[in-house]
Amino acid sequence: MTDPADLDALYREIVLDHHRNPRNSDAIDAPTHEGEAINPFCGDEVHIKIQLQDGGIKELSITGVGCSISQASASLMGEEIKGKTAEQITGLAEQFNALMSGSADSMQSDLDVLKGVKRYPVRIKCALLAWSALDDALSS
Amino acid sequence: MSGPHGFDIDAIRKQFPILDVEVNGHPLVYLDTAATSQKPQVVIDAISDYYSRSNSNVHRGVHTLSQQATDIYEETREKTRALINAADAREIIYVRGTTEAINLVASTYGRQNVGEGDEVIVTAMEHHSNIVPWQILCGEKGADLKVVPMDENGDLIMEEFDRLLSDRTKIVAVVHLSNALGTINPVKEMFQKAHAVGAVTLLDGAQSAPHMAIDVRDLDCDFLAFSGHKIYGPTGIGILYGKYDLLSQMPPYQGGGEMIASVTFEKTIYAELPAKFEAGTPHIAGTAGLGAAIDFVNQVGLDNVAAHEKSLLEYGTERIGSINGVNLIGTAKHRSGVLSFVVEGVHPHDVGTVLDSQGIAIRAGHHCAQPVMAHFGIPATVRASFGMYNTTDEIDRLYEGVQQVFEVFG
């Protein structure tokens, strides 16, 4: 059961801002890795291109279509992973999964603004979509 | 509120126990009947009574309970025959639902009669269940799937249908009432034209069966598919109607018990209709529920249901369509049961979550009709769909819910 406070926690102003003004949406010149994730049930899409240099993400571009949660999560993720190594990203992905499943209450990062999603089980896959796209890119 | 023909909405609502449920602190407003209808108490009781008092297998026991189960099973077949005005109860085949019914026809009649260079015609507003089975068949046989396009309102372009028909057309499979748009298609006219070129016709009645009377002999459809759960009955039981001569000549769909006359390791002789298509122990409890649902629908009267839902759709179109920032999707001349719309700047899933927080159940998504979404250039819609139990007050709640969406996403 949800109450109005849950709805406010889901649609935090910062989340809606990332949805309206997604960060890192411009194309990049020399991507080394590309990936995408599509949710066949709702048609949401996230496409990601990254340029890895010296083991770290130097540049990235994220585009997509879909609900506010899937697109805001992609934008927030992009901000978080910039400059990080593949190993650090694996750690972040695990922490974010834990935040969504409710097994952790905070990951001490800006991604915490998405923790309201865990009260909406059907929306968790929206928040995780970008991370699938990232995983797809890094394993490409 | 009482309708013109003694349609008493309060009395009807009382028969659906789920309508008393609260969702997220609000009385439930169920506007997702196109996905599945709610069940009246008589249907719930029929299933419970069957398991409590008559449970047994059909057609094989000499004992009393087996006879009772068989009676229930066959009585529902007769009720279904009467519902759709089929000539013979043996033309009624139990399946799991519309999807299985269409797959059955594609895999049996289709495999037997569609060959290389032949064509199967569907429309641009089909549910995936009336696209994919034909795609599989055409892929297997080297046949072509042709699609009747629609216009910007969601009406089929009939001139294009006329143009597609030829002596290569073997099957014309058409949705009666679009689940995504609410469009009612001119199927009687289409079937006449299909028959004129020698094609066989299939009507997808999943959405229309609960909203209007279907007369298979008046429409002259060769096959009709529909689901129990959309006509106030249980899930897991559905109907394939087929003309007797066609069904007789078709090969079986699944092999097993119940569908045979005799078996040796050298040769199996198939049972007569309808058993030939009902291999294995069927969903007997489902037929008990479906029989109760048909009685219930007959008691209310499909004409009364249609009139009530027409007034709901008119009210909803006016009320929701008048909201600034809301665009209705699908404005065909003849529509029923479905109000599909988009809210500018807000994804349907977000609309769905905000509405759910107020106890309003709608469907947000592509409604298993991605080609329809592509036609309108949108990924998804919000779909409010109506059943006999919905009220104008509930449409007012939806109106207020949409205002709330604007507040959140403003």
PDB file of N, CA and C in Angstrom, chain A residues 1-2 7 10-11 16 19-20 40-44 66-69 120 123 125-126, chain B residues 24-25 345-347 349-351 353-354 356-357 365-366 370 379-380 404 408-410:
ATOM      1  N   MET A   1       0.847  -1.200   0.000  1.00  0.00           N
ATOM      2  CA  MET A   1       0.000   0.000   0.000  1.00  0.00           C
ATOM      3  C   MET A   1       0.876   1.241   0.000  1.00  0.00           C
ATOM      4  N   THR A   2       0.472   2.210  -0.741  1.00  0.00           N
ATOM      5  CA  THR A   2       1.236   3.448  -0.826  1.00  0.00           C
ATOM      6  C   THR A   2       0.409   4.584  -0.233  1.00  0.00           C
ATOM      7  N   LEU A   7       4.435   8.687  -2.776  1.00  0.00           N
ATOM      8  CA  LEU A   7       4.416   9.270  -4.113  1.00  0.00           C
ATOM      9  C   LEU A   7       5.410  10.435  -4.185  1.00  0.00           C
ATOM     10  N   LEU A  10       8.827   9.076  -4.394  1.00  0.00           N
ATOM     11  CA  LEU A  10       9.134   8.510  -5.712  1.00  0.00           C
ATOM     12  C   LEU A  10       9.505   9.625  -6.681  1.00  0.00           C
ATOM     13  N   TYR A  11       8.633  10.630  -6.717  1.00  0.00           N
ATOM     14  CA  TYR A  11       8.828  11.721  -7.680  1.00  0.00           C
ATOM     15  C   TYR A  11       9.472  12.929  -6.995  1.00  0.00           C
ATOM     16  N   LEU A  16      12.589  14.434 -11.015  1.00  0.00           N
ATOM     17  CA  LEU A  16      11.836  15.043 -12.120  1.00  0.00           C
ATOM     18  C   LEU A  16      12.742  15.971 -12.936  1.00  0.00           C
ATOM     19  N   HIS A  19      14.705  13.932 -15.230  1.00  0.00           N
ATOM     20  CA  HIS A  19      13.817  13.442 -16.291  1.00  0.00           C
ATOM     21  C   HIS A  19      13.620  14.535 -17.354  1.00  0.00           C
ATOM     22  N   ARG A  20      13.382  15.768 -16.878  1.00  0.00           N
ATOM     23  CA  ARG A  20      13.120  16.865 -17.827  1.00  0.00           C
ATOM     24  C   ARG A  20      14.396  17.305 -18.543  1.00  0.00           C
ATOM     25  N   PRO A  40      10.698  -4.871 -22.936  1.00  0.00           N
ATOM     26  CA  PRO A  40       9.672  -5.210 -23.930  1.00  0.00           C
ATOM     27  C   PRO A  40       8.252  -4.990 -23.422  1.00  0.00           C
ATOM     28  N   PHE A  41       8.077  -4.943 -22.105  1.00  0.00           N
ATOM     29  CA  PHE A  41       6.721  -4.804 -21.573  1.00  0.00           C
ATOM     30  C   PHE A  41       6.204  -3.381 -21.679  1.00  0.00           C
ATOM     31  N   CYS A  42       7.112  -2.416 -21.601  1.00  0.00           N
ATOM     32  CA  CYS A  42       6.634  -1.033 -21.665  1.00  0.00           C
ATOM     33  C   CYS A  42       7.294  -0.261 -22.788  1.00  0.00           C
ATOM     34  N   GLY A  43       8.306  -0.834 -23.443  1.00  0.00           N
ATOM     35  CA  GLY A  43       8.942  -0.157 -24.563  1.00  0.00           C
ATOM     36  C   GLY A  43       9.989   0.867 -24.160  1.00  0.00           C
ATOM     37  N   ASP A  44      10.282   0.970 -22.869  1.00  0.00           N
ATOM     38  CA  ASP A  44      11.312   1.920 -22.445  1.00  0.00           C
ATOM     39  C   ASP A  44      12.681   1.494 -22.967  1.00  0.00           C
ATOM     40  N   GLY A  66      11.152   6.837 -22.492  1.00  0.00           N
ATOM     41  CA  GLY A  66      10.464   6.065 -21.474  1.00  0.00           C
ATOM     42  C   GLY A  66       9.956   6.917 -20.337  1.00  0.00           C
ATOM     43  N   CYS A  67       9.598   6.251 -19.263  1.00  0.00           N
ATOM     44  CA  CYS A  67       8.978   6.929 -18.130  1.00  0.00           C
ATOM     45  C   CYS A  67      10.007   7.752 -17.374  1.00  0.00           C
ATOM     46  N   SER A  68       9.524   8.579 -16.472  1.00  0.00           N
ATOM     47  CA  SER A  68      10.408   9.482 -15.725  1.00  0.00           C
ATOM     48  C   SER A  68      11.447   8.698 -14.928  1.00  0.00           C
ATOM     49  N   ILE A  69      11.047   7.575 -14.368  1.00  0.00           N
ATOM     50  CA  ILE A  69      11.977   6.833 -13.510  1.00  0.00           C
ATOM     51  C   ILE A  69      13.105   6.231 -14.347  1.00  0.00           C
ATOM     52  N   TYR A 120       7.662   0.727  -4.928  1.00  0.00           N
ATOM     53  CA  TYR A 120       6.846   0.447  -6.119  1.00  0.00           C
ATOM     54  C   TYR A 120       7.484  -0.691  -6.912  1.00  0.00           C
ATOM     55  N   ARG A 123       8.007  -0.693 -10.573  1.00  0.00           N
ATOM     56  CA  ARG A 123       8.822   0.365 -11.168  1.00  0.00           C
ATOM     57  C   ARG A 123      10.318   0.127 -10.981  1.00  0.00           C
ATOM     58  N   LYS A 125      12.150  -2.179 -12.095  1.00  0.00           N
ATOM     59  CA  LYS A 125      12.803  -2.517 -13.360  1.00  0.00           C
ATOM     60  C   LYS A 125      13.045  -1.269 -14.208  1.00  0.00           C
ATOM     61  N   CYS A 126      12.219  -0.248 -14.020  1.00  0.00           N
ATOM     62  CA  CYS A 126      12.439   1.024 -14.734  1.00  0.00           C
ATOM     63  C   CYS A 126      13.769   1.633 -14.276  1.00  0.00           C
TER      64      CYS A 126
ATOM     65  N   ASN B  24      -4.888   1.565  -1.708  1.00  0.00           N
ATOM     66  CA  ASN B  24      -4.120   2.728  -1.269  1.00  0.00           C
ATOM     67  C   ASN B  24      -4.982   3.759  -0.548  1.00  0.00           C
ATOM     68  N   GLY B  25      -5.898   3.242   0.269  1.00  0.00           N
ATOM     69  CA  GLY B  25      -6.719   4.124   1.093  1.00  0.00           C
ATOM     70  C   GLY B  25      -7.902   4.738   0.378  1.00  0.00           C
ATOM     71  N   GLY B 345       3.739  15.230 -22.089  1.00  0.00           N
ATOM     72  CA  GLY B 345       4.923  15.390 -21.250  1.00  0.00           C
ATOM     73  C   GLY B 345       5.037  14.394 -20.107  1.00  0.00           C
ATOM     74  N   VAL B 346       4.062  13.529 -19.965  1.00  0.00           N
ATOM     75  CA  VAL B 346       4.116  12.557 -18.866  1.00  0.00           C
ATOM     76  C   VAL B 346       3.944  11.154 -19.442  1.00  0.00           C
ATOM     77  N   HIS B 347       4.895  10.289 -19.147  1.00  0.00           N
ATOM     78  CA  HIS B 347       4.821   8.923 -19.661  1.00  0.00           C
ATOM     79  C   HIS B 347       3.643   8.180 -19.036  1.00  0.00           C
ATOM     80  N   HIS B 349       3.284   5.320 -17.847  1.00  0.00           N
ATOM     81  CA  HIS B 349       3.570   4.601 -16.594  1.00  0.00           C
ATOM     82  C   HIS B 349       3.539   5.513 -15.388  1.00  0.00           C
ATOM     83  N   ASP B 350       4.016   6.744 -15.595  1.00  0.00           N
ATOM     84  CA  ASP B 350       3.975   7.696 -14.494  1.00  0.00           C
ATOM     85  C   ASP B 350       2.533   8.099 -14.194  1.00  0.00           C
ATOM     86  N   VAL B 351       1.738   8.248 -15.244  1.00  0.00           N
ATOM     87  CA  VAL B 351       0.310   8.525 -15.049  1.00  0.00           C
ATOM     88  C   VAL B 351      -0.306   7.379 -14.249  1.00  0.00           C
ATOM     89  N   THR B 353       1.072   5.253 -12.181  1.00  0.00           N
ATOM     90  CA  THR B 353       1.492   5.213 -10.776  1.00  0.00           C
ATOM     91  C   THR B 353       0.753   6.268  -9.950  1.00  0.00           C
ATOM     92  N   VAL B 354       0.605   7.464 -10.506  1.00  0.00           N
ATOM     93  CA  VAL B 354      -0.104   8.523  -9.765  1.00  0.00           C
ATOM     94  C   VAL B 354      -1.576   8.134  -9.588  1.00  0.00           C
ATOM     95  N   ASP B 356      -2.810   5.114  -9.544  1.00  0.00           N
ATOM     96  CA  ASP B 356      -2.875   3.984  -8.608  1.00  0.00           C
ATOM     97  C   ASP B 356      -2.806   4.466  -7.163  1.00  0.00           C
ATOM     98  N   SER B 357      -2.041   5.517  -6.937  1.00  0.00           N
ATOM     99  CA  SER B 357      -1.941   6.030  -5.568  1.00  0.00           C
ATOM    100  C   SER B 357      -3.307   6.532  -5.093  1.00  0.00           C
ATOM    101  N   GLY B 365       0.638   1.301 -21.182  1.00  0.00           N
ATOM    102  CA  GLY B 365       1.581   0.508 -21.949  1.00  0.00           C
ATOM    103  C   GLY B 365       1.165   0.441 -23.399  1.00  0.00           C
ATOM    104  N   HIS B 366       1.672  -0.589 -24.086  1.00  0.00           N
ATOM    105  CA  HIS B 366       1.350  -0.700 -25.513  1.00  0.00           C
ATOM    106  C   HIS B 366       0.176  -1.644 -25.759  1.00  0.00           C
ATOM    107  N   GLN B 370       1.754  -3.224 -30.312  1.00  0.00           N
ATOM    108  CA  GLN B 370       2.831  -2.287 -30.651  1.00  0.00           C
ATOM    109  C   GLN B 370       2.650  -1.646 -32.033  1.00  0.00           C
ATOM    110  N   PRO B 379       4.905   5.657 -27.719  1.00  0.00           N
ATOM    111  CA  PRO B 379       5.362   4.369 -27.191  1.00  0.00           C
ATOM    112  C   PRO B 379       4.266   3.626 -26.442  1.00  0.00           C
ATOM    113  N   ALA B 380       3.290   4.361 -25.952  1.00  0.00           N
ATOM    114  CA  ALA B 380       2.317   3.744 -25.054  1.00  0.00           C
ATOM    115  C   ALA B 380       1.156   4.708 -24.841  1.00  0.00           C
ATOM    116  N   GLN B 404      -4.319  15.453 -10.655  1.00  0.00           N
ATOM    117  CA  GLN B 404      -3.233  15.153  -9.710  1.00  0.00           C
ATOM    118  C   GLN B 404      -1.925  14.885 -10.461  1.00  0.00           C
ATOM    119  N   VAL B 408       1.720  16.715  -9.839  1.00  0.00           N
ATOM    120  CA  VAL B 408       3.013  16.070  -9.560  1.00  0.00           C
ATOM    121  C   VAL B 408       4.043  16.460 -10.615  1.00  0.00           C
ATOM    122  N   PHE B 409       3.617  16.455 -11.879  1.00  0.00           N
ATOM    123  CA  PHE B 409       4.589  16.658 -12.956  1.00  0.00           C
ATOM    124  C   PHE B 409       4.604  18.089 -13.503  1.00  0.00           C
ATOM    125  N   GLY B 410       3.676  18.901 -12.981  1.00  0.00           N
ATOM    126  CA  GLY B 410       3.432  20.285 -13.394  1.00  0.00           C
ATOM    127  C   GLY B 410       4.425  21.027 -14.203  1.00  0.00           C
TER     128      GLY B 410
END
